[in-house]
PDB file of C-alpha atoms in Angstrom:
ATOM      1  CA  UNK A 287      38.777  95.158 -20.567  1.00 91.00           C
ATOM      2  CA  UNK A 288      35.855  97.784 -19.917  1.00 91.00           C
ATOM      3  CA  UNK A 289      34.266  95.306 -17.344  1.00 93.00           C
ATOM      4  CA  UNK A 290      37.940  95.520 -15.306  1.00 95.00           C
ATOM      5  CA  UNK A 291      38.082  99.113 -15.725  1.00 93.00           C
ATOM      6  CA  UNK A 292      34.629  99.337 -14.415  1.00 93.00           C
ATOM      7  CA  UNK A 293      35.234  96.680 -11.639  1.00 95.00           C
ATOM      8  CA  UNK A 294      38.549  98.314 -10.664  1.00 95.00           C
ATOM      9  CA  UNK A 295      40.467  95.152 -11.418  1.00 97.00           C
ATOM     10  CA  UNK A 296      44.059  95.563 -12.053  1.00 97.00           C
ATOM     11  CA  UNK A 297      45.046  95.442 -15.769  1.00 96.00           C
ATOM     12  CA  UNK A 298      47.458  97.389 -18.411  1.00 94.00           C
ATOM     13  CA  UNK A 299      46.063 100.909 -19.368  1.00 93.00           C
ATOM     14  CA  UNK A 300      44.525 100.482 -22.772  1.00 95.00           C
ATOM     15  CA  UNK A 301      42.696 102.217 -25.761  1.00 95.00           C
ATOM     16  CA  UNK A 302      40.461 100.488 -28.236  1.00 95.00           C
ATOM     17  CA  UNK A 303      40.225 101.386 -31.916  1.00 96.00           C
ATOM     18  CA  UNK A 304      38.496 100.205 -35.023  1.00 96.00           C
ATOM     19  CA  UNK A 305      39.949 102.965 -37.132  1.00 96.00           C
ATOM     20  CA  UNK A 306      43.561 101.995 -38.685  1.00 96.00           C
ATOM     21  CA  UNK A 307      44.627 105.603 -39.069  1.00 97.00           C
ATOM     22  CA  UNK A 308      43.640 106.915 -35.308  1.00 97.00           C
ATOM     23  CA  UNK A 309      45.433 103.393 -34.029  1.00 96.00           C
ATOM     24  CA  UNK A 310      48.431 104.454 -35.952  1.00 96.00           C
ATOM     25  CA  UNK A 311      48.332 108.310 -34.830  1.00 97.00           C
ATOM     26  CA  UNK A 312      48.152 106.993 -31.119  1.00 97.00           C
ATOM     27  CA  UNK A 313      50.898 104.480 -31.313  1.00 96.00           C
ATOM     28  CA  UNK A 314      53.117 107.171 -32.896  1.00 96.00           C
ATOM     29  CA  UNK A 315      52.154 109.488 -30.118  1.00 96.00           C
ATOM     30  CA  UNK A 316      52.583 107.452 -26.934  1.00 95.00           C
ATOM     31  CA  UNK A 317      55.869 105.406 -28.401  1.00 95.00           C
ATOM     32  CA  UNK A 318      57.001 101.930 -27.593  1.00 95.00           C
ATOM     33  CA  UNK A 319      57.222  99.410 -25.894  1.00 96.00           C
ATOM     34  CA  UNK A 320      53.607  98.983 -26.431  1.00 96.00           C
ATOM     35  CA  UNK A 321      51.258  96.062 -26.877  1.00 95.00           C
ATOM     36  CA  UNK A 322      49.134  95.663 -29.955  1.00 95.00           C
ATOM     37  CA  UNK A 323      46.355  93.047 -29.850  1.00 93.00           C
ATOM     38  CA  UNK A 324      43.385  91.932 -32.326  1.00 92.00           C
ATOM     39  CA  UNK A 325      40.468  91.993 -30.307  1.00 88.00           C
ATOM     40  CA  UNK A 326      38.768  88.688 -31.719  1.00 80.00           C
ATOM     41  CA  UNK A 327      40.147  85.093 -31.625  1.00 77.00           C
ATOM     42  CA  UNK A 328      43.326  84.481 -33.333  1.00 74.00           C
ATOM     43  CA  UNK A 329      44.544  81.058 -31.959  1.00 69.00           C
ATOM     44  CA  UNK A 330      46.624  82.784 -29.517  1.00 66.00           C
ATOM     45  CA  UNK A 331      48.736  84.811 -32.015  1.00 75.00           C
ATOM     46  CA  UNK A 332      47.106  87.908 -32.318  1.00 87.00           C
ATOM     47  CA  UNK A 333      49.269  89.732 -29.697  1.00 88.00           C
ATOM     48  CA  UNK A 334      52.264  91.717 -30.688  1.00 91.00           C
ATOM     49  CA  UNK A 335      54.661  92.736 -28.159  1.00 90.00           C
ATOM     50  CA  UNK A 336      56.179  95.767 -29.748  1.00 93.00           C
ATOM     51  CA  UNK A 337      59.760  97.252 -28.659  1.00 93.00           C
ATOM     52  CA  UNK A 338      59.631  99.580 -31.504  1.00 96.00           C
ATOM     53  CA  UNK A 339      57.091 102.145 -33.027  1.00 96.00           C
ATOM     54  CA  UNK A 340      58.106 100.174 -36.378  1.00 97.00           C
ATOM     55  CA  UNK A 341      57.073  97.027 -34.839  1.00 95.00           C
ATOM     56  CA  UNK A 342      53.856  98.245 -33.585  1.00 96.00           C
ATOM     57  CA  UNK A 343      53.054 100.021 -36.939  1.00 96.00           C
ATOM     58  CA  UNK A 344      53.567  96.644 -38.795  1.00 95.00           C
ATOM     59  CA  UNK A 345      51.544  94.860 -36.102  1.00 94.00           C
ATOM     60  CA  UNK A 346      48.638  97.123 -36.916  1.00 96.00           C
ATOM     61  CA  UNK A 347      49.093  96.573 -40.577  1.00 95.00           C
ATOM     62  CA  UNK A 348      48.874  93.019 -40.255  1.00 94.00           C
ATOM     63  CA  UNK A 349      45.887  92.698 -38.174  1.00 95.00           C
ATOM     64  CA  UNK A 350      43.941  95.984 -39.627  1.00 95.00           C
ATOM     65  CA  UNK A 351      44.895  96.465 -43.159  1.00 94.00           C
ATOM     66  CA  UNK A 352      46.303  92.657 -44.143  1.00 92.00           C
ATOM     67  CA  UNK A 353      43.580  90.907 -42.056  1.00 92.00           C
ATOM     68  CA  UNK A 354      46.055  88.454 -40.910  1.00 89.00           C
ATOM     69  CA  UNK A 355      43.504  87.466 -38.325  1.00 89.00           C
ATOM     70  CA  UNK A 356      40.360  87.818 -40.640  1.00 89.00           C
ATOM     71  CA  UNK A 357      37.334  89.671 -38.947  1.00 88.00           C
ATOM     72  CA  UNK A 358      39.337  89.468 -35.754  1.00 85.00           C
ATOM     73  CA  UNK A 359      41.401  92.655 -36.648  1.00 87.00           C
ATOM     74  CA  UNK A 360      38.226  94.593 -37.009  1.00 92.00           C
ATOM     75  CA  UNK A 361      38.968  96.032 -33.500  1.00 94.00           C
ATOM     76  CA  UNK A 362      42.411  96.487 -31.966  1.00 95.00           C
ATOM     77  CA  UNK A 363      43.212  97.094 -28.352  1.00 95.00           C
ATOM     78  CA  UNK A 364      46.644  98.903 -27.640  1.00 96.00           C
ATOM     79  CA  UNK A 365      48.171  98.708 -24.222  1.00 96.00           C
ATOM     80  CA  UNK A 366      50.613  99.778 -22.050  1.00 94.00           C
ATOM     81  CA  UNK A 367      53.611  97.424 -21.722  1.00 95.00           C
ATOM     82  CA  UNK A 368      53.908  95.494 -18.546  1.00 94.00           C
ATOM     83  CA  UNK A 369      57.064  94.037 -17.069  1.00 92.00           C
ATOM     84  CA  UNK A 370      57.374  91.122 -14.865  1.00 92.00           C
ATOM     85  CA  UNK A 371      56.733  87.032 -14.854  1.00 92.00           C
ATOM     86  CA  UNK A 372      53.741  86.228 -16.650  1.00 92.00           C
ATOM     87  CA  UNK A 373      51.765  83.189 -14.932  1.00 95.00           C
ATOM     88  CA  UNK A 374      48.635  81.360 -15.507  1.00 96.00           C
ATOM     89  CA  UNK A 375      45.857  81.085 -13.096  1.00 97.00           C
ATOM     90  CA  UNK A 376      42.862  78.528 -13.354  1.00 98.00           C
ATOM     91  CA  UNK A 377      39.698  79.067 -11.029  1.00 97.00           C
ATOM     92  CA  UNK A 378      36.834  76.590 -10.818  1.00 96.00           C
ATOM     93  CA  UNK A 379      33.983  78.731 -10.317  1.00 96.00           C
ATOM     94  CA  UNK A 380      30.427  78.563  -9.321  1.00 94.00           C
ATOM     95  CA  UNK A 381      28.839  81.897  -9.213  1.00 94.00           C
ATOM     96  CA  UNK A 382      31.094  83.951  -6.714  1.00 95.00           C
ATOM     97  CA  UNK A 383      32.526  80.908  -5.178  1.00 95.00           C
ATOM     98  CA  UNK A 384      35.845  79.489  -6.526  1.00 96.00           C
ATOM     99  CA  UNK A 385      38.782  77.249  -5.960  1.00 96.00           C
ATOM    100  CA  UNK A 386      42.118  78.097  -7.390  1.00 97.00           C
ATOM    101  CA  UNK A 387      44.346  75.738  -8.884  1.00 97.00           C
ATOM    102  CA  UNK A 388      48.067  75.921  -8.307  1.00 97.00           C
ATOM    103  CA  UNK A 389      49.813  78.684 -10.292  1.00 97.00           C
ATOM    104  CA  UNK A 390      51.611  77.676 -13.707  1.00 97.00           C
ATOM    105  CA  UNK A 391      53.655  79.387 -16.105  1.00 94.00           C
ATOM    106  CA  UNK A 392      53.841  79.041 -20.018  1.00 88.00           C
ATOM    107  CA  UNK A 393      56.414  80.147 -22.477  1.00 82.00           C
ATOM    108  CA  UNK A 394      54.873  81.912 -25.514  1.00 73.00           C
ATOM    109  CA  UNK A 395      57.578  83.665 -27.103  1.00 73.00           C
ATOM    110  CA  UNK A 396      59.265  81.706 -29.832  1.00 74.00           C
ATOM    111  CA  UNK A 397      63.190  81.700 -30.518  1.00 75.00           C
ATOM    112  CA  UNK A 398      66.074  81.702 -28.229  1.00 77.00           C
ATOM    113  CA  UNK A 399      66.077  84.339 -25.943  1.00 77.00           C
ATOM    114  CA  UNK A 400      61.793  85.201 -26.627  1.00 72.00           C
ATOM    115  CA  UNK A 401      63.193  86.747 -29.798  1.00 74.00           C
ATOM    116  CA  UNK A 402      60.370  85.522 -31.718  1.00 74.00           C
ATOM    117  CA  UNK A 403      56.445  86.186 -32.124  1.00 71.00           C
ATOM    118  CA  UNK A 404      53.798  85.065 -29.459  1.00 67.00           C
ATOM    119  CA  UNK A 405      52.501  81.621 -29.681  1.00 70.00           C
ATOM    120  CA  UNK A 406      49.524  80.154 -28.257  1.00 67.00           C
ATOM    121  CA  UNK A 407      52.167  78.884 -25.589  1.00 71.00           C
ATOM    122  CA  UNK A 408      54.855  76.034 -26.202  1.00 79.00           C
ATOM    123  CA  UNK A 409      55.078  74.370 -22.842  1.00 86.00           C
ATOM    124  CA  UNK A 410      54.389  74.923 -19.087  1.00 93.00           C
ATOM    125  CA  UNK A 411      55.930  74.307 -15.970  1.00 94.00           C
ATOM    126  CA  UNK A 412      54.116  74.102 -12.407  1.00 95.00           C
ATOM    127  CA  UNK A 413      53.262  74.586  -9.771  1.00 96.00           C
ATOM    128  CA  UNK A 414      55.616  78.002  -9.154  1.00 96.00           C
ATOM    129  CA  UNK A 415      57.825  78.010  -5.916  1.00 94.00           C
ATOM    130  CA  UNK A 416      58.225  81.713  -6.285  1.00 95.00           C
ATOM    131  CA  UNK A 417      54.589  82.239  -6.025  1.00 96.00           C
ATOM    132  CA  UNK A 418      53.513  82.442  -2.307  1.00 96.00           C
ATOM    133  CA  UNK A 419      50.300  81.419  -0.793  1.00 96.00           C
ATOM    134  CA  UNK A 420      49.752  85.239   0.297  1.00 96.00           C
ATOM    135  CA  UNK A 421      50.454  86.146  -3.504  1.00 96.00           C
ATOM    136  CA  UNK A 422      47.582  83.632  -4.548  1.00 97.00           C
ATOM    137  CA  UNK A 423      45.193  85.045  -1.809  1.00 97.00           C
ATOM    138  CA  UNK A 424      45.926  88.364  -3.315  1.00 96.00           C
ATOM    139  CA  UNK A 425      45.166  87.174  -6.813  1.00 97.00           C
ATOM    140  CA  UNK A 426      41.880  85.511  -5.603  1.00 97.00           C
ATOM    141  CA  UNK A 427      40.860  89.053  -3.616  1.00 97.00           C
ATOM    142  CA  UNK A 428      41.786  91.480  -6.345  1.00 97.00           C
ATOM    143  CA  UNK A 429      41.272  89.698  -9.633  1.00 98.00           C
ATOM    144  CA  UNK A 430      38.895  86.496  -9.522  1.00 98.00           C
ATOM    145  CA  UNK A 431      36.605  87.474  -6.595  1.00 98.00           C
ATOM    146  CA  UNK A 432      35.779  90.876  -8.315  1.00 97.00           C
ATOM    147  CA  UNK A 433      35.425  89.517 -11.859  1.00 97.00           C
ATOM    148  CA  UNK A 434      32.891  87.056 -10.522  1.00 98.00           C
ATOM    149  CA  UNK A 435      30.909  89.759  -8.799  1.00 97.00           C
ATOM    150  CA  UNK A 436      31.253  92.143 -11.650  1.00 97.00           C
ATOM    151  CA  UNK A 437      29.537  89.335 -13.726  1.00 96.00           C
ATOM    152  CA  UNK A 438      26.989  88.643 -11.370  1.00 97.00           C
ATOM    153  CA  UNK A 439      26.206  92.338 -11.024  1.00 96.00           C
ATOM    154  CA  UNK A 440      25.629  92.026 -15.095  1.00 95.00           C
ATOM    155  CA  UNK A 441      23.065  89.182 -14.481  1.00 96.00           C
ATOM    156  CA  UNK A 442      25.897  86.832 -15.979  1.00 95.00           C
ATOM    157  CA  UNK A 443      26.746  84.465 -13.184  1.00 95.00           C
ATOM    158  CA  UNK A 444      29.503  82.370 -14.090  1.00 96.00           C
ATOM    159  CA  UNK A 445      29.962  78.759 -13.570  1.00 95.00           C
ATOM    160  CA  UNK A 446      32.788  76.906 -15.195  1.00 95.00           C
ATOM    161  CA  UNK A 447      36.820  77.332 -15.294  1.00 96.00           C
ATOM    162  CA  UNK A 448      37.931  81.145 -15.691  1.00 97.00           C
ATOM    163  CA  UNK A 449      41.624  81.395 -16.558  1.00 97.00           C
ATOM    164  CA  UNK A 450      43.208  84.854 -16.135  1.00 97.00           C
ATOM    165  CA  UNK A 451      46.774  85.190 -17.775  1.00 94.00           C
ATOM    166  CA  UNK A 452      48.556  87.710 -15.436  1.00 96.00           C
ATOM    167  CA  UNK A 453      51.619  89.565 -15.489  1.00 95.00           C
ATOM    168  CA  UNK A 454      53.308  89.626 -12.067  1.00 96.00           C
ATOM    169  CA  UNK A 455      54.514  93.445 -12.080  1.00 95.00           C
ATOM    170  CA  UNK A 456      56.226  95.390  -9.106  1.00 93.00           C
ATOM    171  CA  UNK A 457      52.923  97.069  -8.484  1.00 92.00           C
ATOM    172  CA  UNK A 458      50.931  93.443  -8.316  1.00 93.00           C
ATOM    173  CA  UNK A 459      49.169  91.334 -10.191  1.00 96.00           C
ATOM    174  CA  UNK A 460      47.556  92.760 -13.496  1.00 96.00           C
ATOM    175  CA  UNK A 461      45.563  90.667 -15.951  1.00 96.00           C
ATOM    176  CA  UNK A 462      46.515  90.397 -19.395  1.00 91.00           C
ATOM    177  CA  UNK A 463      43.877  88.414 -20.628  1.00 89.00           C
ATOM    178  CA  UNK A 464      40.678  86.045 -19.611  1.00 92.00           C
ATOM    179  CA  UNK A 465      39.705  82.899 -20.971  1.00 92.00           C
ATOM    180  CA  UNK A 466      36.628  80.745 -19.992  1.00 94.00           C
ATOM    181  CA  UNK A 467      38.353  77.549 -20.551  1.00 93.00           C
ATOM    182  CA  UNK A 468      41.442  75.280 -19.584  1.00 92.00           C
ATOM    183  CA  UNK A 469      44.509  76.319 -20.949  1.00 89.00           C
ATOM    184  CA  UNK A 470      46.030  73.775 -23.489  1.00 84.00           C
ATOM    185  CA  UNK A 471      49.438  73.223 -22.229  1.00 87.00           C
ATOM    186  CA  UNK A 472      48.495  74.151 -18.773  1.00 92.00           C
ATOM    187  CA  UNK A 473      45.755  71.494 -18.507  1.00 92.00           C
ATOM    188  CA  UNK A 474      48.168  68.743 -19.223  1.00 91.00           C
ATOM    189  CA  UNK A 475      50.407  69.806 -16.249  1.00 94.00           C
ATOM    190  CA  UNK A 476      47.248  70.045 -13.842  1.00 96.00           C
ATOM    191  CA  UNK A 477      46.263  66.431 -14.949  1.00 94.00           C
ATOM    192  CA  UNK A 478      49.554  65.122 -14.037  1.00 94.00           C
ATOM    193  CA  UNK A 479      49.482  66.870 -10.770  1.00 96.00           C
ATOM    194  CA  UNK A 480      45.827  66.490  -9.702  1.00 96.00           C
ATOM    195  CA  UNK A 481      45.346  63.530  -7.162  1.00 96.00           C
ATOM    196  CA  UNK A 482      41.659  63.568  -6.838  1.00 95.00           C
ATOM    197  CA  UNK A 483      39.313  62.758 -10.158  1.00 94.00           C
ATOM    198  CA  UNK A 484      38.847  66.073 -12.266  1.00 92.00           C
ATOM    199  CA  UNK A 485      35.135  64.631 -12.810  1.00 93.00           C
ATOM    200  CA  UNK A 486      34.561  64.831  -9.223  1.00 92.00           C
ATOM    201  CA  UNK A 487      35.830  68.346  -8.993  1.00 91.00           C
ATOM    202  CA  UNK A 488      33.885  69.668 -11.806  1.00 91.00           C
ATOM    203  CA  UNK A 489      30.610  68.205  -9.763  1.00 90.00           C
ATOM    204  CA  UNK A 490      31.850  70.374  -6.932  1.00 88.00           C
ATOM    205  CA  UNK A 491      34.112  67.811  -4.887  1.00 90.00           C
ATOM    206  CA  UNK A 492      37.251  68.367  -2.981  1.00 92.00           C
ATOM    207  CA  UNK A 493      40.418  68.707  -5.009  1.00 95.00           C
ATOM    208  CA  UNK A 494      43.683  67.296  -3.984  1.00 96.00           C
ATOM    209  CA  UNK A 495      47.305  67.852  -5.562  1.00 96.00           C
ATOM    210  CA  UNK A 496      50.469  65.778  -5.262  1.00 95.00           C
ATOM    211  CA  UNK A 497      53.450  67.429  -3.732  1.00 94.00           C
ATOM    212  CA  UNK A 498      55.183  67.325  -6.917  1.00 95.00           C
ATOM    213  CA  UNK A 499      56.224  69.571 -10.235  1.00 95.00           C
ATOM    214  CA  UNK A 500      55.366  68.744 -13.918  1.00 95.00           C
ATOM    215  CA  UNK A 501      56.055  70.418 -17.207  1.00 93.00           C
ATOM    216  CA  UNK A 502      55.403  70.021 -20.729  1.00 89.00           C
ATOM    217  CA  UNK A 503      56.622  70.793 -24.039  1.00 82.00           C
ATOM    218  CA  UNK A 504      54.611  71.589 -27.360  1.00 72.00           C
ATOM    219  CA  UNK A 505      56.719  70.722 -30.327  1.00 63.00           C
ATOM    220  CA  UNK A 506      55.732  73.286 -33.246  1.00 55.00           C
ATOM    221  CA  UNK A 507      56.817  72.009 -36.857  1.00 52.00           C
ATOM    222  CA  UNK A 508      56.763  74.803 -39.607  1.00 48.00           C
ATOM    223  CA  UNK A 509      56.083  74.136 -43.077  1.00 47.00           C
ATOM    224  CA  UNK A 510      55.337  76.294 -45.932  1.00 47.00           C
ATOM    225  CA  UNK A 511      51.958  77.983 -45.179  1.00 49.00           C
ATOM    226  CA  UNK A 512      51.346  75.857 -42.128  1.00 47.00           C
ATOM    227  CA  UNK A 513      52.243  75.172 -38.435  1.00 47.00           C
ATOM    228  CA  UNK A 514      51.308  71.730 -36.873  1.00 46.00           C
ATOM    229  CA  UNK A 515      51.588  71.493 -33.245  1.00 47.00           C
ATOM    230  CA  UNK A 516      52.067  68.144 -31.585  1.00 43.00           C
TER     231      UNK A 516
END
C-alpha cells in the first residue's frame, strides 16, 4: 500500500494501525461501509467487508484481540470501501517487461447473494467479455508498469507472476491486493485456455490462447473446526 501511494498507483484510500484502540476510534469516526484487513497472511480470509460500524468493530476484535489469524493480526489496514466489479489480473514479468494474461473473475463471498464472509476464492470464470482491450491497456499502463518501475527504483527488480486483484470502479481500475504467484482457482482456468506450453511461456516464449471460455468451482466442505477445499 505504501509503494502504491508513493508511485501514484490507483488504490483505495487507507490507514494502517498497530493499536487496537486507535483503530477502533478511526472506524467509529469514519463510519461504514469500510474494509478491515489483517496485514499478514490469512489464507485469503483476513479481509472483512463491513457494511456497518458494528461489523467493523467485530472484525477488529477478531483480528487484533482474538488473534484469529495469529501474528497476521498485529497490524491492520483499514480501507475505503470500493464499489464495482472485482477482477483478477495476471502478468508474467521480467524486470519492467510484462505480458498480461486474459482477465478472470473469482467469486469470494460465501452464501447466496454474497451475504457471507470472504473466502480465498470459490470459483472463477474467464476471460471476461466486458473487459475490453482498451481497459486491459489501461491496467497495464496505470498499474502493472508503474508497479514494476517502482520496484526497479527500489533495487527490487521483479521477475515472476504478478497478480493484482482489482476493483473496476467508475473512476477506473483500483488495486485491492497484490500477490506474487498464480491465483489458485484462476490458474486452473488459465491452463484450460492456454494453447501454448506453460513451460515455454515461463522461459520467455510466446503465449497463445484458445478462443474459448472456462470456469471452475471449488467445493468447500465445512465440519466442526475445519474447512476442506476440494
